[in-house]
Amino acid sequence: MDVDDLLSEAGLRALTAAGATDAADPLRAAERLRSQGIAPALAAAALTQVELRRRAAAKFGADAAVMLFTRAGLEQATRAVVASRRAERLRRAGVTSVADLGCGIGADTIAFARAGLRVHAVEADAATARIVEANAAALGLAGVTIEHADATEVEIATDAVFCDPARRTKGGRRVFDPRAYEPPWDFVTALPRNTPRTVLKLAPGIDHDLLPDNAEGEWVSVDGDLVEAAAWCGPLAEVPRRATVITATATHELTGTGREQAPVAAPRRYLHDPDGAVIRAHLVAEFAGAVGGTLADPTIAYTYTDEPARTPFARTYEVLEHLPVALKRLRAALRDLDAGPLTILKRGSALDVEELRRSLRLTGANAATITLTRIAGEPAVLLLRTAADPAAAGG
Ligand SMILES: C[S@@+](CC[C@H](N)C(=O)[O-])C[C@H]1O[C@@H](n2cnc3c(N)ncnc32)[C@H](O)[C@@H]1O
């Protein structure tokens, strides 16, 4: 089924009809569309779009209802909240035009255009290029030129370049080695040579050594999920490393060199588990400095303080007790606490959490939280409770 079929009058009618069906019963939905005289292939394509639109609402909000998607395009798309922050930062840096190389279904293109930048969007996949064109039209975007081409062959004449290379095989499997990115990694990392104001979107697990020289590395999380790394090259780099933590109500940024070591001391009463963006940006020392904390092990990001520091950069727990590490004694200690439903966290432990849970066979009434970690190089188990828990206040 061609994208243009969905954009035809019959296609738009099929999309409207599909939108009115019950998402929970796809077979009946398909029957209903066919009973309205919609051809089976068009009905199937429309129902797929409606399913993707429903899923896309988490990334695109209300825009999703008028956009078209491919499954892979949606999975790889930047969340609107992240794309719009990036676009605003480029605008503030004085950028007026940007090439979006490998634009996919257009999440970043949309954000750039809405920030008032002229966009030269390039996409190698024909169906995806047609979709980004349809999305730009459906959202009434101005100043967007879309080119169906190989990004390695196009002429770039914009102030800035953005490239979010595909990190999946054609079969949809994730690719972890940047050398398997498309467009190719050599092309991607050479972009700043021709256009110094280049931003690259990369996998959050990227090795810091692979970032272009002198680039700012930014790691971004949304509601606790680490979603991407970005390399801000040339004059766009403001600091060596940045962790950006976005929640429903605010955005918080922590910056630093990414090369500091946090002080190490015995564990204290409050344990802070830093956000993934802080950890991946190598800013645990900066985080510890901000809360006046120390680590209990130089290789573990858990940061301890005497006071329950309020911080958007970590989840905070109160350390109630150090429990025995050996299984039998741990089970006995947890049974003494009448522990039942158990939350098991871990940092720096190779233990299989589910296997441990089964081996503990807890049947008590009290919910409990433990973490499996290391203290000064030795395995440790800590009994925790969240500092936000009112019961923790007096304890
Ligand atoms: C990760 S996706 C981009 C997602 C986009 N930033 C968004 O948020 O919607 C990468 C895109 O690059 C495209 N691509 C891969 N190699 C390309 C090339 N050599 N030239 C142009 N596009 C390419 C893929 O087809 C894919 O749509």
GROMACS .gro file of C-alpha atoms and ligand atoms in nm:
model
  422
    1MET     CA    1   0.000   0.000   0.000
    2ASP     CA    2   0.138   0.336  -0.112
    3VAL     CA    3   0.138   0.642   0.114
    4ASP     CA    4  -0.041   0.830  -0.164
    5ASP     CA    5  -0.332   0.582  -0.143
    6LEU     CA    6  -0.381   0.689   0.218
    7LEU     CA    7  -0.366   1.054   0.113
    8SER     CA    8  -0.630   1.005  -0.161
    9GLU     CA    9  -0.993   1.092  -0.094
   10ALA     CA   10  -1.075   0.723  -0.037
   11GLY     CA   11  -0.773   0.693   0.192
   12LEU     CA   12  -0.874   0.990   0.404
   13ARG     CA   13  -1.225   0.844   0.432
   14ALA     CA   14  -1.073   0.511   0.539
   15LEU     CA   15  -0.860   0.687   0.802
   16THR     CA   16  -1.164   0.865   0.944
   17ALA     CA   17  -1.363   0.540   0.952
   18ALA     CA   18  -1.070   0.353   1.109
   19GLY     CA   19  -1.036   0.623   1.375
   20ALA     CA   20  -1.394   0.557   1.482
   21THR     CA   21  -1.338   0.182   1.540
   22ASP     CA   22  -1.265   0.003   1.865
   23ALA     CA   23  -0.887  -0.032   1.913
   24ALA     CA   24  -0.936  -0.338   2.133
   25ASP     CA   25  -1.102  -0.547   1.861
   26PRO     CA   26  -0.900  -0.524   1.536
   27LEU     CA   27  -1.085  -0.807   1.359
   28ARG     CA   28  -1.423  -0.643   1.406
   29ALA     CA   29  -1.273  -0.307   1.310
   30ALA     CA   30  -1.149  -0.455   0.979
   31GLU     CA   31  -1.490  -0.612   0.914
   32ARG     CA   32  -1.661  -0.283   0.985
   33LEU     CA   33  -1.444  -0.097   0.738
   34ARG     CA   34  -1.502  -0.359   0.470
   35SER     CA   35  -1.878  -0.340   0.533
   36GLN     CA   36  -1.849   0.031   0.452
   37GLY     CA   37  -1.713  -0.061   0.109
   38ILE     CA   38  -1.347   0.013   0.190
   39ALA     CA   39  -1.108  -0.214  -0.001
   40PRO     CA   40  -0.933  -0.467   0.228
   41ALA     CA   41  -0.579  -0.339   0.158
   42LEU     CA   42  -0.681   0.021   0.225
   43ALA     CA   43  -0.874  -0.081   0.537
   44ALA     CA   44  -0.568  -0.263   0.671
   45ALA     CA   45  -0.339   0.033   0.597
   46ALA     CA   46  -0.581   0.277   0.762
   47LEU     CA   47  -0.617   0.060   1.072
   48THR     CA   48  -0.239   0.034   1.100
   49GLN     CA   49  -0.212   0.413   1.082
   50VAL     CA   50  -0.476   0.457   1.348
   51GLU     CA   51  -0.295   0.212   1.576
   52LEU     CA   52   0.035   0.398   1.517
   53ARG     CA   53  -0.133   0.735   1.577
   54ARG     CA   54  -0.265   0.612   1.911
   55ARG     CA   55   0.081   0.495   2.011
   56ALA     CA   56   0.245   0.809   1.878
   57ALA     CA   57   0.040   1.033   2.107
   58ALA     CA   58   0.295   0.967   2.384
   59LYS     CA   59   0.571   1.121   2.170
   60PHE     CA   60   0.377   1.372   1.962
   61GLY     CA   61   0.072   1.467   2.170
   62ALA     CA   62  -0.224   1.601   1.969
   63ASP     CA   63  -0.018   1.624   1.646
   64ALA     CA   64  -0.020   1.243   1.624
   65ALA     CA   65  -0.387   1.245   1.523
   66VAL     CA   66  -0.312   1.408   1.186
   67MET     CA   67   0.029   1.253   1.113
   68LEU     CA   68   0.128   0.940   0.922
   69PHE     CA   69   0.387   0.694   1.048
   70THR     CA   70   0.584   0.386   0.966
   71ARG     CA   71   0.640   0.152   1.257
   72ALA     CA   72   1.019   0.196   1.241
   73GLY     CA   73   0.982   0.571   1.187
   74LEU     CA   74   0.775   0.607   1.502
   75GLU     CA   75   1.011   0.394   1.709
   76GLN     CA   76   1.311   0.600   1.603
   77ALA     CA   77   1.141   0.939   1.625
   78THR     CA   78   1.258   1.194   1.879
   79ARG     CA   79   0.997   1.284   2.141
   80ALA     CA   80   0.847   1.624   2.066
   81VAL     CA   81   0.959   1.766   2.403
   82VAL     CA   82   1.324   1.678   2.330
   83ALA     CA   83   1.310   1.790   1.965
   84SER     CA   84   1.163   2.128   2.056
   85ARG     CA   85   1.431   2.195   2.321
   86ARG     CA   86   1.699   2.115   2.063
   87ALA     CA   87   1.537   2.341   1.803
   88GLU     CA   88   1.508   2.628   2.053
   89ARG     CA   89   1.873   2.591   2.150
   90LEU     CA   90   1.975   2.616   1.783
   91ARG     CA   91   1.756   2.923   1.739
   92ARG     CA   92   1.908   3.087   2.048
   93ALA     CA   93   2.255   3.013   1.905
   94GLY     CA   94   2.164   3.227   1.604
   95VAL     CA   95   2.097   2.943   1.361
   96THR     CA   96   1.837   3.033   1.097
   97SER     CA   97   1.853   2.726   0.871
   98VAL     CA   98   1.929   2.361   0.932
   99ALA     CA   99   1.973   2.046   0.722
  100ASP     CA  100   1.806   1.743   0.884
  101LEU     CA  101   1.998   1.452   0.733
  102GLY     CA  102   1.796   1.131   0.762
  103CYS     CA  103   1.481   1.309   0.881
  104GLY     CA  104   1.263   0.999   0.920
  105ILE     CA  105   0.894   1.075   0.969
  106GLY     CA  106   0.997   1.423   1.077
  107ALA     CA  107   0.994   1.473   1.455
  108ASP     CA  108   1.300   1.697   1.446
  109THR     CA  109   1.205   1.861   1.118
  110ILE     CA  110   0.871   1.962   1.271
  111ALA     CA  111   1.040   2.109   1.579
  112PHE     CA  112   1.296   2.303   1.372
  113ALA     CA  113   1.023   2.450   1.153
  114ARG     CA  114   0.816   2.547   1.455
  115ALA     CA  115   1.117   2.721   1.607
  116GLY     CA  116   1.122   2.937   1.294
  117LEU     CA  117   1.423   2.771   1.125
  118ARG     CA  118   1.426   2.696   0.753
  119VAL     CA  119   1.469   2.322   0.713
  120HIS     CA  120   1.630   2.119   0.437
  121ALA     CA  121   1.509   1.770   0.527
  122VAL     CA  122   1.671   1.474   0.352
  123GLU     CA  123   1.545   1.116   0.365
  124ALA     CA  124   1.672   0.816   0.170
  125ASP     CA  125   1.367   0.594   0.209
  126ALA     CA  126   1.101   0.683  -0.049
  127ALA     CA  127   0.792   0.598   0.161
  128THR     CA  128   0.932   0.778   0.465
  129ALA     CA  129   1.016   1.086   0.255
  130ARG     CA  130   0.658   1.091   0.130
  131ILE     CA  131   0.533   1.061   0.488
  132VAL     CA  132   0.743   1.350   0.618
  133GLU     CA  133   0.610   1.559   0.331
  134ALA     CA  134   0.252   1.467   0.426
  135ASN     CA  135   0.324   1.539   0.793
  136ALA     CA  136   0.470   1.881   0.716
  137ALA     CA  137   0.160   1.962   0.510
  138ALA     CA  138  -0.085   1.825   0.769
  139LEU     CA  139   0.077   2.040   1.038
  140GLY     CA  140   0.089   2.348   0.814
  141LEU     CA  141   0.465   2.391   0.850
  142ALA     CA  142   0.635   2.670   0.659
  143GLY     CA  143   0.995   2.686   0.535
  144VAL     CA  144   1.049   2.311   0.495
  145THR     CA  145   1.206   2.161   0.181
  146ILE     CA  146   1.205   1.783   0.167
  147GLU     CA  147   1.444   1.594  -0.055
  148HIS     CA  148   1.421   1.222  -0.121
  149ALA     CA  149   1.793   1.150  -0.152
  150ASP     CA  150   2.098   0.991   0.002
  151ALA     CA  151   2.229   1.243   0.256
  152THR     CA  152   2.586   1.163   0.159
  153GLU     CA  153   2.517   1.302  -0.188
  154VAL     CA  154   2.326   1.623  -0.118
  155GLU     CA  155   2.468   1.971  -0.117
  156ILE     CA  156   2.436   2.139   0.219
  157ALA     CA  157   2.394   2.515   0.225
  158THR     CA  158   2.243   2.569   0.570
  159ASP     CA  159   2.385   2.737   0.884
  160ALA     CA  160   2.365   2.413   1.078
  161VAL     CA  161   2.335   2.039   1.027
  162PHE     CA  162   2.143   1.789   1.235
  163CYS     CA  163   2.192   1.417   1.181
  164ASP     CA  164   2.010   1.139   1.361
  165PRO     CA  165   2.148   0.828   1.192
  166ALA     CA  166   1.939   0.508   1.178
  167ARG     CA  167   2.052   0.271   1.449
  168ARG     CA  168   1.857  -0.033   1.333
  169THR     CA  169   1.904  -0.296   1.068
  170LYS     CA  170   1.647  -0.319   0.789
  171GLY     CA  171   1.493  -0.603   0.991
  172GLY     CA  172   1.436  -0.363   1.282
  173ARG     CA  173   1.705  -0.494   1.517
  174ARG     CA  174   1.894  -0.234   1.718
  175VAL     CA  175   2.251  -0.163   1.617
  176PHE     CA  176   2.493  -0.079   1.897
  177ASP     CA  177   2.813  -0.031   1.702
  178PRO     CA  178   2.819   0.322   1.555
  179ARG     CA  179   3.009   0.184   1.255
  180ALA     CA  180   2.679   0.020   1.155
  181TYR     CA  181   2.486   0.350   1.162
  182GLU     CA  182   2.315   0.480   0.845
  183PRO     CA  183   2.419   0.727   0.708
  184PRO     CA  184   2.764   0.582   0.776
  185TRP     CA  185   2.956   0.687   1.087
  186ASP     CA  186   3.252   0.827   0.888
  187PHE     CA  187   3.015   1.056   0.701
  188VAL     CA  188   2.837   1.156   1.024
  189THR     CA  189   3.153   1.242   1.215
  190ALA     CA  190   3.296   1.436   0.919
  191LEU     CA  191   2.991   1.667   0.907
  192PRO     CA  192   3.133   1.925   1.152
  193ARG     CA  193   3.433   1.977   0.922
  194ASN     CA  194   3.210   2.131   0.655
  195THR     CA  195   2.941   2.272   0.881
  196PRO     CA  196   3.089   2.346   1.224
  197ARG     CA  197   2.746   2.403   1.377
  198THR     CA  198   2.650   2.034   1.367
  199VAL     CA  199   2.437   1.839   1.615
  200LEU     CA  200   2.439   1.460   1.614
  201LYS     CA  201   2.178   1.248   1.788
  202LEU     CA  202   2.339   0.930   1.916
  203ALA     CA  203   2.250   0.623   2.122
  204PRO     CA  204   2.269   0.694   2.498
  205GLY     CA  205   2.522   0.412   2.534
  206ILE     CA  206   2.773   0.584   2.302
  207ASP     CA  207   3.133   0.568   2.418
  208HIS     CA  208   3.254   0.919   2.515
  209ASP     CA  209   3.572   0.858   2.317
  210LEU     CA  210   3.366   0.841   1.997
  211LEU     CA  211   3.226   1.193   2.034
  212PRO     CA  212   3.381   1.441   1.789
  213ASP     CA  213   3.673   1.640   1.936
  214ASN     CA  214   3.568   1.924   2.165
  215ALA     CA  215   3.199   1.846   2.120
  216GLU     CA  216   2.957   1.889   2.409
  217GLY     CA  217   2.804   1.557   2.503
  218GLU     CA  218   2.447   1.588   2.626
  219TRP     CA  219   2.250   1.299   2.772
  220VAL     CA  220   1.874   1.344   2.798
  221SER     CA  221   1.614   1.163   3.006
  222VAL     CA  222   1.236   1.207   3.000
  223ASP     CA  223   1.037   1.100   3.305
  224GLY     CA  224   1.329   0.885   3.418
  225ASP     CA  225   1.385   0.714   3.080
  226LEU     CA  226   1.722   0.781   2.923
  227VAL     CA  227   1.627   0.864   2.564
  228GLU     CA  228   1.930   0.993   2.375
  229ALA     CA  229   2.276   1.142   2.365
  230ALA     CA  230   2.356   1.441   2.147
  231ALA     CA  231   2.690   1.579   2.035
  232TRP     CA  232   2.687   1.958   1.999
  233CYS     CA  233   2.983   2.036   1.777
  234GLY     CA  234   3.196   2.341   1.702
  235PRO     CA  235   3.062   2.672   1.832
  236LEU     CA  236   2.745   2.499   1.956
  237ALA     CA  237   2.939   2.330   2.239
  238GLU     CA  238   2.885   2.524   2.562
  239VAL     CA  239   3.023   2.284   2.824
  240PRO     CA  240   3.203   1.949   2.801
  241ARG     CA  241   2.913   1.743   2.942
  242ARG     CA  242   2.549   1.805   3.023
  243ALA     CA  243   2.273   1.591   3.175
  244THR     CA  244   1.924   1.713   3.089
  245VAL     CA  245   1.645   1.572   3.299
  246ILE     CA  246   1.297   1.645   3.167
  247THR     CA  247   0.984   1.581   3.374
  248ALA     CA  248   0.621   1.672   3.315
  249THR     CA  249   0.667   1.994   3.509
  250ALA     CA  250   1.026   2.111   3.456
  251THR     CA  251   1.362   2.062   3.287
  252HIS     CA  252   1.680   2.046   3.495
  253GLU     CA  253   2.036   2.057   3.369
  254LEU     CA  254   2.358   1.949   3.535
  255THR     CA  255   2.687   2.035   3.365
  256GLY     CA  256   3.053   1.959   3.420
  257THR     CA  257   3.369   1.815   3.275
  258GLY     CA  258   3.270   1.450   3.301
  259ARG     CA  259   3.618   1.380   3.438
  260GLU     CA  260   3.581   1.441   3.812
  261GLN     CA  261   3.593   1.172   4.080
  262ALA     CA  262   3.343   1.193   4.366
  263PRO     CA  263   3.479   1.156   4.721
  264VAL     CA  264   3.434   0.813   4.878
  265ALA     CA  265   3.330   0.751   5.241
  266ALA     CA  266   3.121   0.512   5.446
  267PRO     CA  267   2.752   0.499   5.344
  268ARG     CA  268   2.527   0.755   5.510
  269ARG     CA  269   2.161   0.775   5.594
  270TYR     CA  270   2.023   0.880   5.254
  271LEU     CA  271   2.101   0.703   4.928
  272HIS     CA  272   2.052   0.885   4.596
  273ASP     CA  273   2.033   0.679   4.279
  274PRO     CA  274   2.131   0.925   4.004
  275ASP     CA  275   1.924   0.960   3.686
  276GLY     CA  276   2.058   0.767   3.386
  277ALA     CA  277   2.143   1.095   3.211
  278VAL     CA  278   2.372   1.195   3.501
  279ILE     CA  279   2.541   0.857   3.503
  280ARG     CA  280   2.592   0.834   3.125
  281ALA     CA  281   2.719   1.193   3.109
  282HIS     CA  282   2.981   1.093   3.370
  283LEU     CA  283   2.853   1.367   3.601
  284VAL     CA  284   2.813   1.165   3.922
  285ALA     CA  285   3.093   1.366   4.089
  286GLU     CA  286   2.921   1.692   3.995
  287PHE     CA  287   2.595   1.550   4.127
  288ALA     CA  288   2.762   1.444   4.453
  289GLY     CA  289   2.910   1.794   4.483
  290ALA     CA  290   2.567   1.951   4.432
  291VAL     CA  291   2.408   1.750   4.714
  292GLY     CA  292   2.716   1.740   4.938
  293GLY     CA  293   2.731   1.364   4.898
  294THR     CA  294   2.987   1.087   4.888
  295LEU     CA  295   3.002   0.748   4.721
  296ALA     CA  296   3.044   0.428   4.918
  297ASP     CA  297   3.237   0.269   4.633
  298PRO     CA  298   3.430   0.456   4.362
  299THR     CA  299   3.273   0.244   4.087
  300ILE     CA  300   2.907   0.270   4.197
  301ALA     CA  301   2.697   0.579   4.130
  302TYR     CA  302   2.491   0.557   4.451
  303THR     CA  303   2.556   0.882   4.637
  304TYR     CA  304   2.500   0.914   5.011
  305THR     CA  305   2.415   1.216   5.227
  306ASP     CA  306   2.322   1.276   5.591
  307GLU     CA  307   2.020   1.488   5.498
  308PRO     CA  308   1.740   1.394   5.254
  309ALA     CA  309   1.856   1.640   4.986
  310ARG     CA  310   1.575   1.720   4.742
  311THR     CA  311   1.709   1.671   4.392
  312PRO     CA  312   1.557   1.622   4.046
  313PHE     CA  313   1.872   1.432   3.942
  314ALA     CA  314   1.817   1.117   4.149
  315ARG     CA  315   1.569   0.896   4.328
  316THR     CA  316   1.624   0.922   4.699
  317TYR     CA  317   1.587   0.644   4.957
  318GLU     CA  318   1.649   0.626   5.327
  319VAL     CA  319   1.891   0.351   5.429
  320LEU     CA  320   1.723   0.166   5.715
  321GLU     CA  321   1.964  -0.121   5.768
  322HIS     CA  322   2.256  -0.314   5.624
  323LEU     CA  323   2.130  -0.669   5.570
  324PRO     CA  324   2.335  -0.988   5.549
  325VAL     CA  325   2.459  -1.079   5.201
  326ALA     CA  326   2.437  -1.459   5.242
  327LEU     CA  327   2.103  -1.593   5.115
  328LYS     CA  328   1.992  -1.785   5.427
  329ARG     CA  329   2.069  -1.499   5.663
  330LEU     CA  330   1.915  -1.245   5.424
  331ARG     CA  331   1.598  -1.455   5.407
  332ALA     CA  332   1.586  -1.478   5.787
  333ALA     CA  333   1.640  -1.102   5.826
  334LEU     CA  334   1.362  -1.022   5.577
  335ARG     CA  335   1.127  -1.272   5.742
  336ASP     CA  336   1.197  -1.104   6.078
  337LEU     CA  337   1.069  -0.786   5.913
  338ASP     CA  338   0.758  -0.977   5.794
  339ALA     CA  339   0.857  -0.874   5.441
  340GLY     CA  340   0.634  -0.981   5.151
  341PRO     CA  341   0.616  -0.779   4.828
  342LEU     CA  342   0.980  -0.695   4.765
  343THR     CA  343   1.128  -0.431   4.535
  344ILE     CA  344   1.484  -0.530   4.449
  345LEU     CA  345   1.714  -0.263   4.306
  346LYS     CA  346   2.071  -0.323   4.211
  347ARG     CA  347   2.384  -0.135   4.114
  348GLY     CA  348   2.713  -0.316   4.090
  349SER     CA  349   2.575  -0.665   4.151
  350ALA     CA  350   2.564  -0.950   3.902
  351LEU     CA  351   2.290  -1.132   4.095
  352ASP     CA  352   1.976  -1.227   3.906
  353VAL     CA  353   1.699  -1.029   4.077
  354GLU     CA  354   1.417  -1.267   3.985
  355GLU     CA  355   1.611  -1.573   4.091
  356LEU     CA  356   1.687  -1.407   4.425
  357ARG     CA  357   1.321  -1.316   4.468
  358ARG     CA  358   1.222  -1.679   4.409
  359SER     CA  359   1.489  -1.808   4.646
  360LEU     CA  360   1.379  -1.571   4.924
  361ARG     CA  361   1.021  -1.710   4.919
  362LEU     CA  362   0.883  -1.419   5.120
  363THR     CA  363   0.519  -1.436   5.224
  364GLY     CA  364   0.499  -1.159   5.484
  365ALA     CA  365   0.263  -0.862   5.492
  366ASN     CA  366   0.507  -0.569   5.462
  367ALA     CA  367   0.626  -0.420   5.135
  368ALA     CA  368   1.003  -0.373   5.141
  369THR     CA  369   1.276  -0.235   4.917
  370ILE     CA  370   1.632  -0.361   4.909
  371THR     CA  371   1.929  -0.287   4.689
  372LEU     CA  372   2.211  -0.519   4.593
  373THR     CA  373   2.525  -0.312   4.563
  374ARG     CA  374   2.888  -0.278   4.665
  375ILE     CA  375   3.047  -0.089   4.948
  376ALA     CA  376   3.425  -0.038   4.934
  377GLY     CA  377   3.455  -0.321   4.684
  378GLU     CA  378   3.247  -0.571   4.885
  379PRO     CA  379   2.894  -0.693   4.803
  380ALA     CA  380   2.629  -0.533   5.024
  381VAL     CA  381   2.252  -0.546   5.070
  382LEU     CA  382   2.075  -0.238   5.203
  383LEU     CA  383   1.717  -0.215   5.325
  384LEU     CA  384   1.565   0.107   5.193
  385ARG     CA  385   1.254   0.316   5.201
  386THR     CA  386   1.168   0.613   4.982
  387ALA     CA  387   1.231   0.948   5.147
  388ALA     CA  388   0.899   1.066   5.005
  389ASP     CA  389   0.721   0.800   5.209
  390PRO     CA  390   0.563   0.985   5.504
  391ALA     CA  391   0.654   0.691   5.726
  392ALA     CA  392   1.020   0.768   5.653
  393ALA     CA  393   1.003   1.116   5.800
  394GLY     CA  394   1.018   1.013   6.162
  395GLY     CA  395   1.238   0.705   6.115
  396LIG     C1  396   1.675   0.762   1.335
  396LIG     S1  397   1.585   0.799   1.193
  396LIG     C2  398   1.553   0.971   1.206
  396LIG     C3  399   1.444   1.004   1.301
  396LIG     C4  400   1.410   1.151   1.306
  396LIG     N1  401   1.515   1.231   1.361
  396LIG     C5  402   1.284   1.171   1.388
  396LIG     O1  403   1.297   1.205   1.504
  396LIG     O2  404   1.175   1.149   1.335
  396LIG     C6  405   1.706   0.789   1.068
  396LIG     C7  406   1.654   0.805   0.927
  396LIG     O3  407   1.768   0.817   0.840
  396LIG     C8  408   1.735   0.760   0.716
  396LIG     N2  409   1.861   0.734   0.646
  396LIG     C9  410   1.949   0.633   0.666
  396LIG     N3  411   2.055   0.648   0.583
  396LIG    C10  412   2.032   0.759   0.511
  396LIG    C11  413   2.105   0.828   0.410
  396LIG     N4  414   2.222   0.783   0.367
  396LIG     N5  415   2.051   0.939   0.358
  396LIG    C12  416   1.933   0.987   0.401
  396LIG     N6  417   1.860   0.925   0.495
  396LIG    C13  418   1.908   0.815   0.551
  396LIG    C14  419   1.655   0.637   0.753
  396LIG     O4  420   1.575   0.595   0.644
  396LIG    C15  421   1.575   0.688   0.875
  396LIG     O5  422   1.448   0.731   0.833
   0.00000   0.00000   0.00000
